[in-house]
Amino acid sequence: MIFAVWIPLLMPLLAVPAARRAAEWLPPRAAAWTLAGFSVVLAGSSTAALGLLASAGALRLPPVAALAHLSPPHLGDGSPVLVPASVLAALALAAGAFALVRTRLRQRREMRAARAGSGADDELSVRPDELPYAYALPGRPDRIVVTTGMLRALDAREREVLFAHERAHLAGRHHLFLATAELAVTLHPMLRGLREPLAYALERWADESAATATGDRALTARAIGRAALAAARVPGAGSRPRTALAVTAGPVPRRVTALLTTSAAARPRRALRRALACALLVCAALSAGAVADAAHDLHAGVEVAQGETGR
């Protein structure tokens, strides 16, 4: 078991770069689901591995062994690194649990503060502010927060793009993707590399939805560019919750280029995309399989140790 548990803990070193590359070659919606789901699988597998490792060490403590009616010498896997590794695993689990709760509380606090200042219960919340910013604020009801400064920076058709973009964020529940990825990072810091490409995929998803809604990709690209230029003139304008998405977020020039480029020309061949998808599935399966194998070994060792005490 001591060897199997390391696979989920170290898998992000290989899997995160592969997932980032795959996300570049997938359609935005597929990329977002892939990155979010992959982060959940890797974070869950690594957390389960730490739990198994900590349990293996705890079962060798005399009070725990007596309570479980087992003989510690017959648990198997008597590697000299097991005890220190179990202590480190227990500390990592405690730190992860603390960070998970703290992050979730911060997310809720930021959302409550944003909603408290969003005004009336209408879909569109216009703030009298010269700073140009806009973002999608989920809740009951969902709202699009925009300032008078941003509205003045765009013409009527470009505002339609802005609203369609933010509505796509709300309809797709994109804030849940970011919140999930952020929580996954608290459980395994090596997954931090997935958050940026996930945020980009979500913005591209909303860009494509806005282009479909308006029927004009060039207009969508122009509106996004003008909104980003307006916001760039006032650095730091418009603080928003970290899981709330905005039309001006991410690498805007890259998003504009993607809108003005035919999707077929930008993507690699289907065979290559399938190969990358298979590689990610293999990484996820290895992580989950290693956890299952480690759990089986630990269970088998406990049964043997309990059998010895019953003789």
Coordinates of C-alpha atoms in Angstrom, one line a residue:
M1 CA 0.0 0.0 0.0
I2 CA 2.8 2.4 0.8
F3 CA 3.8 2.5 -2.9
A4 CA 0.3 2.7 -4.3
V5 CA -0.7 5.8 -2.4
W6 CA 2.1 7.9 -3.9
I7 CA 0.5 7.6 -7.4
P8 CA -2.5 9.9 -6.7
L9 CA -0.2 12.3 -4.8
L10 CA 2.3 12.7 -7.6
M11 CA 0.0 12.2 -10.6
P12 CA -0.7 16.0 -11.0
L13 CA 3.0 16.5 -11.9
L14 CA 2.2 14.6 -15.2
A15 CA -1.5 15.2 -15.5
V16 CA -1.8 18.9 -15.1
P17 CA 0.5 19.8 -18.1
A18 CA -1.4 17.3 -20.2
A19 CA -4.8 18.7 -19.2
R20 CA -3.6 22.2 -19.9
R21 CA -2.6 21.2 -23.4
A22 CA -5.8 19.2 -24.0
A23 CA -7.8 22.3 -23.0
E24 CA -6.2 24.3 -25.7
W25 CA -7.4 21.9 -28.4
L26 CA -10.9 21.3 -27.1
P27 CA -14.0 23.4 -27.7
P28 CA -14.5 25.8 -24.8
R29 CA -17.4 23.9 -23.2
A30 CA -15.7 20.6 -23.4
A31 CA -12.5 22.1 -22.1
A32 CA -14.3 23.6 -19.0
W33 CA -16.0 20.3 -18.1
T34 CA -12.7 18.4 -18.7
L35 CA -10.6 20.6 -16.5
A36 CA -13.2 20.9 -13.7
G37 CA -14.0 17.2 -13.6
F38 CA -10.3 16.3 -13.8
S39 CA -9.4 18.6 -10.9
V40 CA -12.2 16.9 -8.8
V41 CA -11.0 13.4 -9.6
L42 CA -7.3 14.2 -8.8
A43 CA -8.1 16.2 -5.7
G44 CA -10.5 13.4 -4.4
S45 CA -8.0 10.7 -5.2
S46 CA -5.1 12.4 -3.5
T47 CA -7.2 13.2 -0.4
A48 CA -8.3 9.6 -0.2
A49 CA -4.7 8.4 -0.5
L50 CA -3.7 10.7 2.4
G51 CA -6.6 9.3 4.4
L52 CA -5.5 5.7 3.8
L53 CA -1.9 6.6 4.6
A54 CA -2.9 8.2 7.9
S55 CA -5.1 5.3 8.7
A56 CA -2.4 2.8 8.1
G57 CA -0.2 4.6 10.7
A58 CA -3.0 5.1 13.2
L59 CA -3.9 1.4 13.2
R60 CA -0.4 0.7 14.5
L61 CA -0.9 2.8 17.6
P62 CA -1.6 0.5 20.6
P63 CA -4.8 2.2 21.7
V64 CA -6.3 2.2 18.2
A65 CA -5.2 -1.4 17.6
A66 CA -6.8 -2.5 20.9
L67 CA -10.0 -0.7 20.0
A68 CA -10.1 -2.4 16.5
H69 CA -9.1 -5.8 18.0
L70 CA -6.1 -6.3 15.7
S71 CA -2.5 -7.3 16.0
P72 CA -0.3 -4.5 14.6
P73 CA 2.7 -6.7 13.7
H74 CA 0.4 -8.6 11.3
L75 CA -0.9 -5.6 9.5
G76 CA 1.7 -6.0 6.8
D77 CA 3.6 -3.3 4.9
G78 CA 6.1 -2.8 7.7
S79 CA 8.1 -0.2 5.7
P80 CA 10.2 2.0 8.0
V81 CA 8.9 5.1 6.2
L82 CA 5.3 4.2 6.9
V83 CA 5.0 5.9 10.4
P84 CA 6.6 9.2 9.4
A85 CA 4.7 9.2 6.2
S86 CA 1.5 8.6 8.1
V87 CA 2.2 11.5 10.4
L88 CA 2.8 13.8 7.5
A89 CA -0.3 12.6 5.8
A90 CA -2.4 13.3 8.9
L91 CA -0.9 16.8 9.1
A92 CA -1.6 17.4 5.4
L93 CA -5.2 16.2 5.8
A94 CA -5.7 18.6 8.8
A95 CA -4.2 21.5 6.9
G96 CA -6.3 20.7 3.8
A97 CA -9.5 20.5 5.8
F98 CA -8.8 23.8 7.5
A99 CA -8.0 25.4 4.1
L100 CA -11.1 23.9 2.5
V101 CA -13.4 25.4 5.2
R102 CA -11.7 28.7 5.1
T103 CA -11.9 28.9 1.3
R104 CA -15.5 28.0 1.2
L105 CA -16.4 30.5 3.9
R106 CA -14.5 33.2 2.0
Q107 CA -16.4 32.4 -1.2
R108 CA -19.7 32.7 0.6
R109 CA -18.6 35.9 2.3
E110 CA -17.5 37.5 -1.0
M111 CA -20.8 36.6 -2.7
R112 CA -22.9 37.9 0.1
A113 CA -21.0 41.2 0.2
A114 CA -21.4 41.6 -3.6
R115 CA -25.1 40.9 -3.5
A116 CA -25.6 43.3 -0.6
G117 CA -24.4 46.1 -2.8
S118 CA -26.0 45.1 -6.1
G119 CA -29.2 47.0 -5.6
A120 CA -32.7 46.0 -6.7
D121 CA -33.8 42.4 -7.4
D122 CA -33.7 42.9 -11.2
E123 CA -31.5 41.0 -13.7
L124 CA -29.6 44.1 -14.5
S125 CA -28.0 46.0 -11.6
V126 CA -26.6 49.3 -12.9
R127 CA -24.2 51.0 -10.5
P128 CA -23.6 54.8 -10.7
D129 CA -19.8 54.5 -11.0
E130 CA -17.5 56.0 -13.5
L131 CA -15.2 53.0 -13.2
P132 CA -15.9 50.7 -16.2
Y133 CA -16.6 47.2 -15.1
A134 CA -19.2 44.5 -15.4
Y135 CA -19.6 40.9 -14.1
A136 CA -22.1 38.1 -13.6
L137 CA -23.3 37.7 -10.0
P138 CA -25.0 34.4 -9.3
G139 CA -27.7 34.0 -6.7
R140 CA -31.5 34.4 -6.3
P141 CA -32.1 36.0 -8.7
D142 CA -29.0 36.0 -10.9
R143 CA -27.8 39.5 -11.7
I144 CA -25.6 41.2 -14.2
V145 CA -23.7 44.0 -12.4
V146 CA -22.6 46.8 -14.7
T147 CA -21.5 50.4 -14.1
T148 CA -22.6 53.6 -15.9
G149 CA -18.9 54.0 -16.9
M150 CA -18.9 50.6 -18.8
L151 CA -22.3 51.4 -20.4
R152 CA -20.9 54.7 -21.8
A153 CA -17.8 52.9 -23.1
L154 CA -19.9 50.7 -25.5
D155 CA -22.6 51.4 -28.1
A156 CA -26.0 49.8 -28.1
R157 CA -25.0 46.7 -30.1
E158 CA -21.9 46.1 -28.0
R159 CA -24.0 46.3 -24.9
E160 CA -26.1 43.5 -26.2
V161 CA -22.9 41.4 -26.5
L162 CA -21.9 42.3 -23.0
F163 CA -25.2 41.2 -21.6
A164 CA -25.3 38.0 -23.7
H165 CA -21.8 37.2 -22.4
E166 CA -22.7 37.6 -18.8
R167 CA -26.0 35.8 -19.2
A168 CA -24.0 32.8 -20.6
H169 CA -21.9 32.8 -17.4
L170 CA -25.1 32.7 -15.3
A171 CA -26.9 30.2 -17.4
G172 CA -24.0 27.8 -17.5
R173 CA -23.4 28.2 -13.7
H174 CA -19.7 29.0 -14.5
H175 CA -19.1 30.2 -11.0
L176 CA -19.5 26.7 -9.7
F177 CA -16.7 25.5 -12.1
L178 CA -14.3 28.1 -10.6
A179 CA -15.4 27.5 -7.0
T180 CA -14.9 23.7 -7.5
A181 CA -11.4 24.2 -9.0
E182 CA -10.5 26.6 -6.1
L183 CA -11.5 24.1 -3.5
A184 CA -9.6 21.3 -5.4
V185 CA -6.5 23.5 -5.1
T186 CA -6.8 23.7 -1.4
L187 CA -6.7 19.9 -1.2
H188 CA -3.8 19.5 -3.6
P189 CA -1.7 22.6 -4.4
M190 CA -0.3 21.1 -7.5
L191 CA -3.7 21.5 -9.2
R192 CA -3.2 25.3 -9.2
G193 CA -2.1 25.1 -12.8
L194 CA -5.6 24.1 -13.9
R195 CA -7.4 27.2 -12.6
E196 CA -6.1 29.7 -15.2
P197 CA -7.0 27.5 -18.3
L198 CA -10.3 26.7 -16.7
A199 CA -11.1 30.5 -16.3
Y200 CA -10.1 31.0 -19.9
A201 CA -12.3 28.1 -21.1
L202 CA -15.2 29.6 -19.3
E203 CA -14.7 33.0 -20.8
R204 CA -14.4 31.4 -24.3
W205 CA -17.6 29.5 -23.6
A206 CA -19.4 32.7 -22.8
D207 CA -17.8 34.4 -25.8
E208 CA -19.1 31.7 -28.2
S209 CA -22.6 31.9 -26.5
A210 CA -22.6 35.7 -27.0
A211 CA -21.5 35.3 -30.7
T212 CA -24.3 32.8 -31.2
A213 CA -26.9 35.0 -29.5
T214 CA -26.0 38.1 -31.5
G215 CA -25.2 36.3 -34.8
D216 CA -22.1 38.4 -35.3
R217 CA -18.6 37.1 -34.3
A218 CA -16.9 40.3 -35.4
L219 CA -19.2 42.4 -33.3
T220 CA -18.6 40.1 -30.3
A221 CA -14.9 40.4 -30.7
R222 CA -15.1 44.2 -31.0
A223 CA -17.3 44.5 -27.9
I224 CA -15.0 42.4 -25.8
G225 CA -12.0 44.3 -27.0
R226 CA -13.5 47.7 -26.3
A227 CA -14.8 46.6 -22.8
A228 CA -11.3 45.4 -21.9
L229 CA -9.6 48.6 -23.2
A230 CA -12.0 50.7 -21.1
A231 CA -11.4 48.6 -18.0
A232 CA -7.6 48.7 -18.6
R233 CA -7.5 52.5 -18.4
V234 CA -8.4 52.2 -14.7
P235 CA -6.3 49.3 -13.2
G236 CA -8.0 47.5 -10.4
A237 CA -11.4 48.9 -11.3
G238 CA -14.4 47.0 -10.0
S239 CA -13.5 44.5 -7.3
R240 CA -15.6 41.3 -7.6
P241 CA -15.9 37.9 -6.0
R242 CA -13.1 35.6 -7.2
T243 CA -15.6 33.1 -8.5
A244 CA -17.7 35.8 -10.4
L245 CA -16.7 36.0 -14.1
A246 CA -16.4 39.2 -16.1
V247 CA -16.2 39.9 -19.9
T248 CA -12.9 41.7 -19.4
A249 CA -11.2 38.8 -17.6
G250 CA -8.4 36.6 -19.0
P251 CA -6.2 37.0 -22.0
V252 CA -8.5 39.2 -24.1
P253 CA -6.3 39.4 -27.2
R254 CA -6.3 35.6 -27.4
R255 CA -10.1 35.5 -26.9
V256 CA -10.6 38.1 -29.7
T257 CA -8.3 36.1 -32.0
A258 CA -10.2 32.9 -31.3
L259 CA -13.5 34.7 -32.2
L260 CA -12.1 35.9 -35.5
T261 CA -10.6 32.6 -36.4
T262 CA -12.6 29.7 -37.8
S263 CA -12.8 27.0 -35.2
A264 CA -12.0 24.2 -37.7
A265 CA -8.7 25.8 -38.6
A266 CA -7.7 26.4 -35.0
R267 CA -8.2 22.8 -33.8
P268 CA -5.9 19.8 -34.3
R269 CA -7.1 16.7 -36.0
R270 CA -9.8 14.6 -34.3
A271 CA -7.4 11.7 -33.8
L272 CA -5.0 13.9 -31.8
R273 CA -7.9 15.2 -29.6
R274 CA -9.0 11.6 -28.9
A275 CA -5.5 10.6 -28.0
L276 CA -5.3 13.5 -25.5
A277 CA -8.6 12.6 -24.1
C278 CA -7.5 8.9 -23.7
A279 CA -4.3 10.1 -21.9
L280 CA -6.3 12.1 -19.4
L281 CA -8.7 9.2 -18.8
V282 CA -5.7 7.0 -18.2
C283 CA -4.3 9.5 -15.6
A284 CA -7.6 9.7 -13.8
A285 CA -8.0 5.9 -13.9
L286 CA -4.5 5.3 -12.5
S287 CA -5.2 7.7 -9.6
A288 CA -8.5 6.2 -8.8
G289 CA -7.2 2.7 -9.3
A290 CA -4.2 3.3 -7.0
V291 CA -6.6 4.4 -4.3
A292 CA -8.7 1.4 -4.7
D293 CA -5.7 -0.9 -4.6
A294 CA -4.3 0.8 -1.5
A295 CA -7.7 0.5 0.2
H296 CA -7.9 -3.2 -0.7
D297 CA -4.4 -3.8 0.7
L298 CA -5.2 -2.0 3.9
H299 CA -8.5 -3.9 4.3
A300 CA -6.8 -7.2 3.7
G301 CA -4.1 -6.4 6.3
V302 CA -6.8 -5.4 8.9
E303 CA -8.6 -8.7 8.3
V304 CA -5.4 -10.7 8.8
A305 CA -4.5 -8.7 11.9
Q306 CA -7.9 -9.2 13.4
G307 CA -7.8 -12.9 12.7
E308 CA -4.5 -13.2 14.5
T309 CA -6.0 -11.6 17.7
G310 CA -8.9 -14.1 17.5
R311 CA -6.7 -17.1 17.8

